[in-house]
Amino acid sequence: MASTTFTDNQTVIYAAWLNDVNNAVYNGIFVSPSITATSMICNGTASGAGFTNLINNTFTAPGPIGSVTPGTGAFTTLQATGAFTGTTGAFSGAISGTNGTFSGTVQVPTLNTPSGVLSTRNGITGIAKAWVNYNGNTNTILGSFNVSSVTVNATGDYFFNFTTAMGNTTYSAVYAQQASIGGAYGFSGVTDQSSLGVRVTSMNNSGGGQNSSIANLIVMSS
Amino acid sequence: MAQVIIYTNNNGGVSVCIPTGEISIEEVLAKDCPTGAIIVDDSTLPKGADAQFFDAWQLNGSTVTVNLEIAKEYKLKRFNADAIAVIQKRQLNTLAGISNDISDEIFANELSVNRTAIANAKTTDDLALIANPV
């Protein structure tokens, strides 16, 4: 098992100090719990208290963190109970930690917590966790976010299925359908909600189920 | 051609699941629908007057049809609910000293005629032509 010691501000070429380039376990000893590297390049896979798995270390990289070329950062797993600060990074796997600061752009296809869509305070709060604009007369989805489908069970009785389940059932769901159809006022609202979706109903002024061309659901959560 | 997922729900009617497009319809089928649900072109679903009686839809194999007797029940239920609302409005008009547009006798006769028409309807087109009281 390889072991080495290096100092702050040193340029480390991974392939240069480990013989096993593509699959190695790094148990390097950092001089301090915090390391500042101008350029760090990893050509293979590493694990342990090193730089592809950062555990209990504060890792500051003012320069690029690269896998092959220094201009691109790539991590399979990045864990830090301290702070992570970087300008460029590409992550194919999971990122977890208690602190993180990126001065550049973070691009991810899905931003989740293990328990659901930004269900805890680690994500952006104050924005909708799901929304949909549905035309109940033509069965047309006009726009949506985190809603995989609309199930029509009866006239005016819909179930909106979340694409990614919510992490709890204490979220706030608001549903509104066109208030006046042909001059007759009805009512609409949420009748049930679960981590999987929201059931709603709409009725006309005589208590019968009612579709309309305007049906909107918004789900907010912490 | 847009596709939807259909299945017989717990009430014996038909549920129609419309994907938003965020994930594939096959994924929606697996995630959001019960076993036995099927993917169909929405063009195969009932249209015109049949579409108005969604609550009377029934699934036979992969074909959705309209049960006319159930459609009549729903039509009569809605007709009566609207009739009650109109009767209440007419009574309030009488108490307020406002004349109703037609006499109670004529109104009652219209209700009777239309209820008979609902009972005798041969198609959903017939049902759709019968106006509810307003």
Short mmCIF file of C-alpha atoms in Angstrom, two decimals:
data_model
loop_
_atom_site.label_atom_id
_atom_site.label_comp_id
_atom_site.label_asym_id
_atom_site.label_seq_id
_atom_site.Cartn_x
_atom_site.Cartn_y
_atom_site.Cartn_z
CA MET A 1 0.00 0.00 0.00
CA ALA A 2 1.49 3.27 -1.07
CA SER A 3 2.20 6.00 1.45
CA THR A 4 3.78 9.37 1.04
CA THR A 5 4.18 12.76 2.64
CA PHE A 6 4.06 16.04 0.81
CA THR A 7 3.88 19.69 1.74
CA ASP A 8 1.59 22.55 0.95
CA ASN A 9 1.80 24.30 -2.42
CA GLN A 10 3.53 21.35 -4.01
CA THR A 11 2.46 20.24 -7.46
CA VAL A 12 1.57 16.61 -7.21
CA ILE A 13 1.40 14.40 -10.28
CA TYR A 14 -0.48 11.33 -9.15
CA ALA A 15 1.05 8.99 -11.66
CA ALA A 16 4.49 10.07 -10.66
CA TRP A 17 4.38 8.89 -7.07
CA LEU A 18 2.17 5.83 -7.28
CA ASN A 19 3.09 2.93 -9.50
CA ASP A 20 -0.46 1.68 -9.83
CA VAL A 21 -1.84 4.49 -11.94
CA ASN A 22 -5.39 3.42 -12.58
CA ASN A 23 -6.46 1.72 -9.41
CA ALA A 24 -4.74 2.57 -6.17
CA VAL A 25 -5.47 3.17 -2.53
CA TYR A 26 -3.91 6.35 -1.30
CA ASN A 27 -3.15 6.76 2.37
CA GLY A 28 -1.02 9.82 2.02
CA ILE A 29 -0.22 11.86 5.07
CA PHE A 30 -1.05 15.50 4.86
CA VAL A 31 1.22 17.83 6.78
CA SER A 32 -1.81 19.61 8.10
CA PRO A 33 -5.51 18.80 7.90
CA SER A 34 -5.69 21.52 5.28
CA ILE A 35 -3.94 21.33 1.94
CA THR A 36 -3.58 24.00 -0.71
CA ALA A 37 -2.59 22.76 -4.12
CA THR A 38 -1.83 24.87 -7.13
CA SER A 39 -2.40 21.97 -9.45
CA MET A 40 -3.42 18.45 -8.64
CA ILE A 41 -3.77 15.80 -11.30
CA CYS A 42 -5.25 12.36 -10.87
CA ASN A 43 -5.00 9.91 -13.71
CA GLY A 44 -6.65 7.00 -11.98
CA THR A 45 -8.91 6.04 -9.12
CA ALA A 46 -7.97 6.69 -5.53
CA SER A 47 -9.64 6.20 -2.21
CA GLY A 48 -8.90 6.85 1.42
CA ALA A 49 -8.13 10.16 3.07
CA GLY A 50 -6.81 11.49 -0.17
CA PHE A 51 -8.09 13.83 -2.78
CA THR A 52 -10.78 11.84 -4.54
CA ASN A 53 -12.33 10.95 -1.23
CA LEU A 54 -11.88 13.94 1.02
CA ILE A 55 -12.91 13.09 4.51
CA ASN A 56 -12.30 15.31 7.47
CA ASN A 57 -10.08 17.59 5.46
CA THR A 58 -10.39 21.13 4.29
CA PHE A 59 -9.42 21.13 0.66
CA THR A 60 -8.68 24.38 -1.10
CA ALA A 61 -7.79 24.41 -4.75
CA PRO A 62 -7.21 27.82 -6.26
CA GLY A 63 -6.20 26.13 -9.49
CA PRO A 64 -7.92 23.42 -11.47
CA ILE A 65 -8.36 19.92 -10.17
CA GLY A 66 -7.82 17.60 -13.07
CA SER A 67 -8.20 13.97 -13.94
CA VAL A 68 -6.29 13.98 -17.21
CA THR A 69 -5.83 17.59 -18.05
CA PRO A 70 -5.67 20.26 -15.39
CA GLY A 71 -8.50 22.16 -17.02
CA THR A 72 -11.12 19.62 -15.98
CA GLY A 73 -11.96 18.36 -12.55
CA ALA A 74 -13.47 14.94 -12.10
CA PHE A 75 -14.51 13.12 -8.96
CA THR A 76 -16.47 9.98 -8.42
CA THR A 77 -17.04 10.72 -4.76
CA LEU A 78 -16.26 13.80 -2.78
CA GLN A 79 -16.91 13.92 0.92
CA ALA A 80 -15.81 16.70 3.19
CA THR A 81 -16.90 17.46 6.68
CA GLY A 82 -14.96 20.67 6.36
CA ALA A 83 -15.20 23.13 3.54
CA PHE A 84 -14.63 22.51 -0.14
CA THR A 85 -13.65 25.45 -2.28
CA GLY A 86 -13.01 25.27 -5.99
CA THR A 87 -13.51 27.02 -9.28
CA THR A 88 -14.13 24.09 -11.62
CA GLY A 89 -15.45 20.64 -10.98
CA ALA A 90 -17.21 17.79 -12.72
CA PHE A 91 -18.76 15.08 -10.59
CA SER A 92 -20.00 11.83 -12.00
CA GLY A 93 -21.09 10.46 -8.65
CA ALA A 94 -22.25 11.80 -5.33
CA ILE A 95 -21.19 14.91 -3.49
CA SER A 96 -21.82 15.09 0.19
CA GLY A 97 -20.57 17.36 2.87
CA THR A 98 -21.50 19.98 5.37
CA ASN A 99 -19.97 22.94 3.58
CA GLY A 100 -19.16 23.82 0.03
CA THR A 101 -18.22 26.93 -1.85
CA PHE A 102 -17.87 27.14 -5.63
CA SER A 103 -16.81 30.38 -7.21
CA GLY A 104 -17.50 28.94 -10.65
CA THR A 105 -20.56 27.21 -12.09
CA VAL A 106 -22.05 24.03 -10.71
CA GLN A 107 -23.86 21.97 -13.33
CA VAL A 108 -25.70 18.84 -12.34
CA PRO A 109 -28.58 17.02 -14.09
CA THR A 110 -30.39 16.42 -10.81
CA LEU A 111 -29.98 18.10 -7.46
CA ASN A 112 -31.26 15.79 -4.78
CA THR A 113 -30.92 14.80 -1.19
CA PRO A 114 -30.85 11.10 -0.34
CA SER A 115 -34.43 11.41 0.86
CA GLY A 116 -35.97 13.33 -1.99
CA VAL A 117 -36.05 16.51 -4.03
CA LEU A 118 -34.25 19.10 -1.98
CA SER A 119 -36.34 17.97 0.91
CA THR A 120 -33.98 19.26 3.53
CA ARG A 121 -32.32 22.56 4.00
CA ASN A 122 -29.21 21.64 2.02
CA GLY A 123 -30.80 22.78 -1.20
CA ILE A 124 -32.33 25.93 -2.49
CA THR A 125 -35.28 26.94 -0.39
CA GLY A 126 -38.16 29.15 -1.35
CA ILE A 127 -38.66 27.73 -4.83
CA ALA A 128 -41.24 25.25 -6.03
CA LYS A 129 -40.27 21.60 -5.58
CA ALA A 130 -42.89 20.68 -8.17
CA TRP A 131 -45.37 22.46 -10.39
CA VAL A 132 -47.62 21.70 -13.32
CA ASN A 133 -49.98 23.56 -15.61
CA TYR A 134 -52.59 21.15 -16.98
CA ASN A 135 -55.46 21.56 -19.43
CA GLY A 136 -58.14 19.18 -18.18
CA ASN A 137 -60.34 19.66 -21.22
CA THR A 138 -57.75 18.46 -23.72
CA ASN A 139 -55.60 16.33 -21.38
CA THR A 140 -52.60 18.45 -22.28
CA ILE A 141 -49.60 19.20 -20.09
CA LEU A 142 -48.66 22.83 -20.73
CA GLY A 143 -45.60 22.82 -18.47
CA SER A 144 -44.19 20.98 -15.49
CA PHE A 145 -41.33 20.44 -13.09
CA ASN A 146 -40.86 17.25 -11.09
CA VAL A 147 -44.24 15.93 -12.21
CA SER A 148 -44.04 12.73 -14.22
CA SER A 149 -47.72 12.33 -15.06
CA VAL A 150 -51.30 13.35 -14.41
CA THR A 151 -53.79 10.58 -13.73
CA VAL A 152 -57.44 11.40 -14.38
CA ASN A 153 -59.55 9.13 -12.19
CA ALA A 154 -62.87 10.89 -12.73
CA THR A 155 -64.12 14.21 -14.02
CA GLY A 156 -62.27 16.85 -12.00
CA ASP A 157 -60.45 14.20 -9.94
CA TYR A 158 -56.73 14.14 -10.72
CA PHE A 159 -53.59 12.69 -9.17
CA PHE A 160 -50.30 14.43 -9.96
CA ASN A 161 -47.37 12.01 -9.68
CA PHE A 162 -43.97 13.38 -8.68
CA THR A 163 -41.00 12.46 -10.87
CA THR A 164 -38.82 12.26 -7.78
CA ALA A 165 -40.66 11.56 -4.55
CA MET A 166 -40.73 14.19 -1.84
CA GLY A 167 -38.77 13.44 1.29
CA ASN A 168 -41.78 14.01 3.54
CA THR A 169 -45.51 14.64 3.47
CA THR A 170 -45.42 17.94 5.31
CA TYR A 171 -44.88 20.01 2.19
CA SER A 172 -47.34 22.67 1.14
CA ALA A 173 -49.38 21.94 -1.97
CA VAL A 174 -51.65 24.52 -3.56
CA TYR A 175 -54.07 23.64 -6.35
CA ALA A 176 -56.31 25.99 -8.27
CA GLN A 177 -58.56 25.42 -11.22
CA GLN A 178 -60.43 27.94 -13.33
CA ALA A 179 -62.91 29.54 -10.93
CA SER A 180 -65.71 30.43 -13.31
CA ILE A 181 -66.87 28.28 -16.20
CA GLY A 182 -69.78 29.67 -18.14
CA GLY A 183 -70.50 32.13 -15.35
CA ALA A 184 -70.94 29.38 -12.75
CA TYR A 185 -68.45 29.43 -9.88
CA GLY A 186 -67.14 26.19 -8.45
CA PHE A 187 -64.32 25.22 -6.14
CA SER A 188 -61.16 23.16 -6.24
CA GLY A 189 -58.49 22.00 -3.83
CA VAL A 190 -56.13 19.32 -2.54
CA THR A 191 -57.85 16.22 -1.20
CA ASP A 192 -54.77 14.11 -0.36
CA GLN A 193 -51.00 14.32 -0.48
CA SER A 194 -48.22 11.80 -0.08
CA SER A 195 -44.53 11.58 -0.85
CA LEU A 196 -45.49 10.23 -4.29
CA GLY A 197 -47.94 12.89 -5.39
CA VAL A 198 -50.99 15.07 -4.82
CA ARG A 199 -54.65 14.29 -5.37
CA VAL A 200 -56.97 17.16 -6.21
CA THR A 201 -60.61 17.65 -7.05
CA SER A 202 -62.70 20.33 -8.68
CA MET A 203 -66.45 20.72 -8.61
CA ASN A 204 -68.96 23.02 -10.20
CA ASN A 205 -71.56 25.04 -8.34
CA SER A 206 -73.93 22.07 -8.11
CA GLY A 207 -71.32 19.70 -6.68
CA GLY A 208 -70.47 17.72 -9.80
CA GLY A 209 -66.94 17.03 -10.96
CA GLN A 210 -65.62 19.70 -13.28
CA ASN A 211 -62.71 19.81 -15.74
CA SER A 212 -61.30 23.05 -17.00
CA SER A 213 -58.64 24.34 -19.35
CA ILE A 214 -56.72 25.90 -16.45
CA ALA A 215 -55.49 23.62 -13.66
CA ASN A 216 -52.36 24.58 -11.72
CA LEU A 217 -50.51 22.81 -8.91
CA ILE A 218 -47.57 24.24 -6.97
CA VAL A 219 -45.65 22.35 -4.27
CA MET A 220 -43.39 24.19 -1.85
CA SER A 221 -41.12 22.65 0.75
CA SER A 222 -38.01 23.35 2.77
CA MET B 1 -49.25 10.45 -32.01
CA ALA B 2 -49.48 11.13 -28.28
CA GLN B 3 -49.71 8.14 -26.03
CA VAL B 4 -51.39 7.72 -22.67
CA ILE B 5 -51.76 4.92 -20.15
CA ILE B 6 -55.15 3.51 -19.24
CA TYR B 7 -56.41 1.04 -16.68
CA THR B 8 -59.55 0.09 -14.80
CA ASN B 9 -59.61 1.91 -11.47
CA ASN B 10 -61.06 0.84 -8.13
CA ASN B 11 -64.43 2.38 -8.98
CA GLY B 12 -64.79 0.26 -12.10
CA GLY B 13 -64.19 3.25 -14.34
CA VAL B 14 -61.19 4.10 -16.45
CA SER B 15 -58.19 6.09 -15.26
CA VAL B 16 -56.13 7.89 -17.88
CA CYS B 17 -52.52 8.67 -17.03
CA ILE B 18 -50.97 11.42 -19.16
CA PRO B 19 -47.14 11.63 -19.05
CA THR B 20 -45.60 15.08 -18.83
CA GLY B 21 -42.54 14.03 -20.80
CA GLU B 22 -40.08 14.43 -17.93
CA ILE B 23 -39.48 10.68 -18.10
CA SER B 24 -40.40 8.09 -20.71
CA ILE B 25 -43.91 6.67 -20.87
CA GLU B 26 -42.47 3.24 -20.06
CA GLU B 27 -41.00 4.66 -16.86
CA VAL B 28 -44.33 6.32 -16.05
CA LEU B 29 -46.09 3.01 -16.64
CA ALA B 30 -43.77 1.27 -14.19
CA LYS B 31 -43.73 4.05 -11.59
CA ASP B 32 -47.18 5.64 -11.61
CA CYS B 33 -49.59 2.94 -12.76
CA PRO B 34 -50.83 -0.38 -11.37
CA THR B 35 -50.14 -3.78 -12.87
CA GLY B 36 -52.29 -4.34 -15.94
CA ALA B 37 -52.18 -0.75 -17.16
CA ILE B 38 -51.57 -0.42 -20.89
CA ILE B 39 -50.16 2.18 -23.24
CA VAL B 40 -52.48 3.33 -26.04
CA ASP B 41 -52.65 6.13 -28.59
CA ASP B 42 -54.91 8.83 -27.24
CA SER B 43 -56.63 8.89 -30.63
CA THR B 44 -58.22 5.57 -29.69
CA LEU B 45 -60.01 7.08 -26.70
CA PRO B 46 -63.68 8.09 -27.01
CA LYS B 47 -64.28 11.42 -28.70
CA GLY B 48 -67.17 13.83 -29.14
CA ALA B 49 -70.17 13.25 -26.88
CA ASP B 50 -68.59 10.03 -25.60
CA ALA B 51 -65.69 12.06 -24.23
CA GLN B 52 -68.13 14.17 -22.20
CA PHE B 53 -69.14 11.09 -20.26
CA PHE B 54 -65.71 10.13 -18.98
CA ASP B 55 -67.19 8.78 -15.75
CA ALA B 56 -69.09 6.17 -17.77
CA TRP B 57 -66.01 4.87 -19.56
CA GLN B 58 -65.21 1.19 -19.28
CA LEU B 59 -62.16 -0.70 -20.44
CA ASN B 60 -62.65 -3.91 -22.39
CA GLY B 61 -59.28 -5.36 -23.33
CA SER B 62 -57.52 -2.39 -24.87
CA THR B 63 -60.70 -0.64 -26.00
CA VAL B 64 -62.54 2.03 -24.06
CA THR B 65 -66.29 2.16 -24.51
CA VAL B 66 -69.04 4.19 -22.91
CA ASN B 67 -71.62 2.44 -20.75
CA LEU B 68 -74.82 4.25 -21.76
CA GLU B 69 -76.73 3.28 -18.61
CA ILE B 70 -73.99 4.69 -16.38
CA ALA B 71 -73.85 7.79 -18.59
CA LYS B 72 -77.59 8.24 -18.04
CA GLU B 73 -77.10 7.97 -14.28
CA TYR B 74 -74.43 10.66 -14.33
CA LYS B 75 -76.50 12.85 -16.63
CA LEU B 76 -79.57 12.55 -14.40
CA LYS B 77 -77.50 13.22 -11.27
CA ARG B 78 -76.07 16.39 -12.78
CA PHE B 79 -79.50 17.37 -14.19
CA ASN B 80 -81.14 17.04 -10.79
CA ALA B 81 -78.38 18.93 -9.00
CA ASP B 82 -78.72 21.80 -11.44
CA ALA B 83 -82.53 21.63 -11.15
CA ILE B 84 -82.30 22.01 -7.37
CA ALA B 85 -80.08 25.07 -7.77
CA VAL B 86 -82.59 26.63 -10.18
CA ILE B 87 -85.55 25.81 -7.92
CA GLN B 88 -83.80 27.50 -4.99
CA LYS B 89 -83.14 30.53 -7.15
CA ARG B 90 -86.80 30.66 -8.24
CA GLN B 91 -87.97 30.42 -4.62
CA LEU B 92 -85.67 33.27 -3.63
CA ASN B 93 -87.02 35.32 -6.52
CA THR B 94 -90.57 34.68 -5.29
CA LEU B 95 -89.68 35.74 -1.74
CA ALA B 96 -88.01 38.85 -3.11
CA GLY B 97 -91.00 39.69 -5.27
CA ILE B 98 -89.09 39.10 -8.50
CA SER B 99 -90.94 37.37 -11.33
CA ASN B 100 -89.44 34.18 -12.75
CA ASP B 101 -89.07 33.98 -16.51
CA ILE B 102 -91.46 31.04 -16.80
CA SER B 103 -94.23 29.78 -14.55
CA ASP B 104 -93.71 26.99 -12.04
CA GLU B 105 -96.02 24.78 -14.09
CA ILE B 106 -94.06 25.23 -17.29
CA PHE B 107 -90.75 24.79 -15.46
CA ALA B 108 -91.94 21.55 -13.83
CA ASN B 109 -93.16 20.27 -17.18
CA GLU B 110 -89.77 21.00 -18.79
CA LEU B 111 -88.04 19.06 -16.03
CA SER B 112 -90.35 16.10 -16.55
CA VAL B 113 -89.90 16.11 -20.33
CA ASN B 114 -86.12 16.24 -20.08
CA ARG B 115 -85.95 13.50 -17.44
CA THR B 116 -87.95 11.30 -19.76
CA ALA B 117 -85.60 12.17 -22.61
CA ILE B 118 -82.64 11.14 -20.47
CA ALA B 119 -84.26 7.82 -19.68
CA ASN B 120 -85.06 7.21 -23.35
CA ALA B 121 -81.69 8.31 -24.78
CA LYS B 122 -80.19 5.85 -27.24
CA THR B 123 -76.74 7.41 -27.52
CA THR B 124 -74.47 9.83 -25.71
CA ASP B 125 -75.24 12.30 -28.50
CA ASP B 126 -78.87 12.19 -27.34
CA LEU B 127 -77.78 12.84 -23.75
CA ALA B 128 -75.48 15.68 -24.73
CA LEU B 129 -78.32 17.48 -26.49
CA ILE B 130 -80.45 17.61 -23.32
CA ALA B 131 -79.78 20.92 -21.64
CA ASN B 132 -79.47 21.06 -17.89
CA PRO B 133 -81.67 23.58 -16.06
CA VAL B 134 -80.17 27.05 -15.78
#
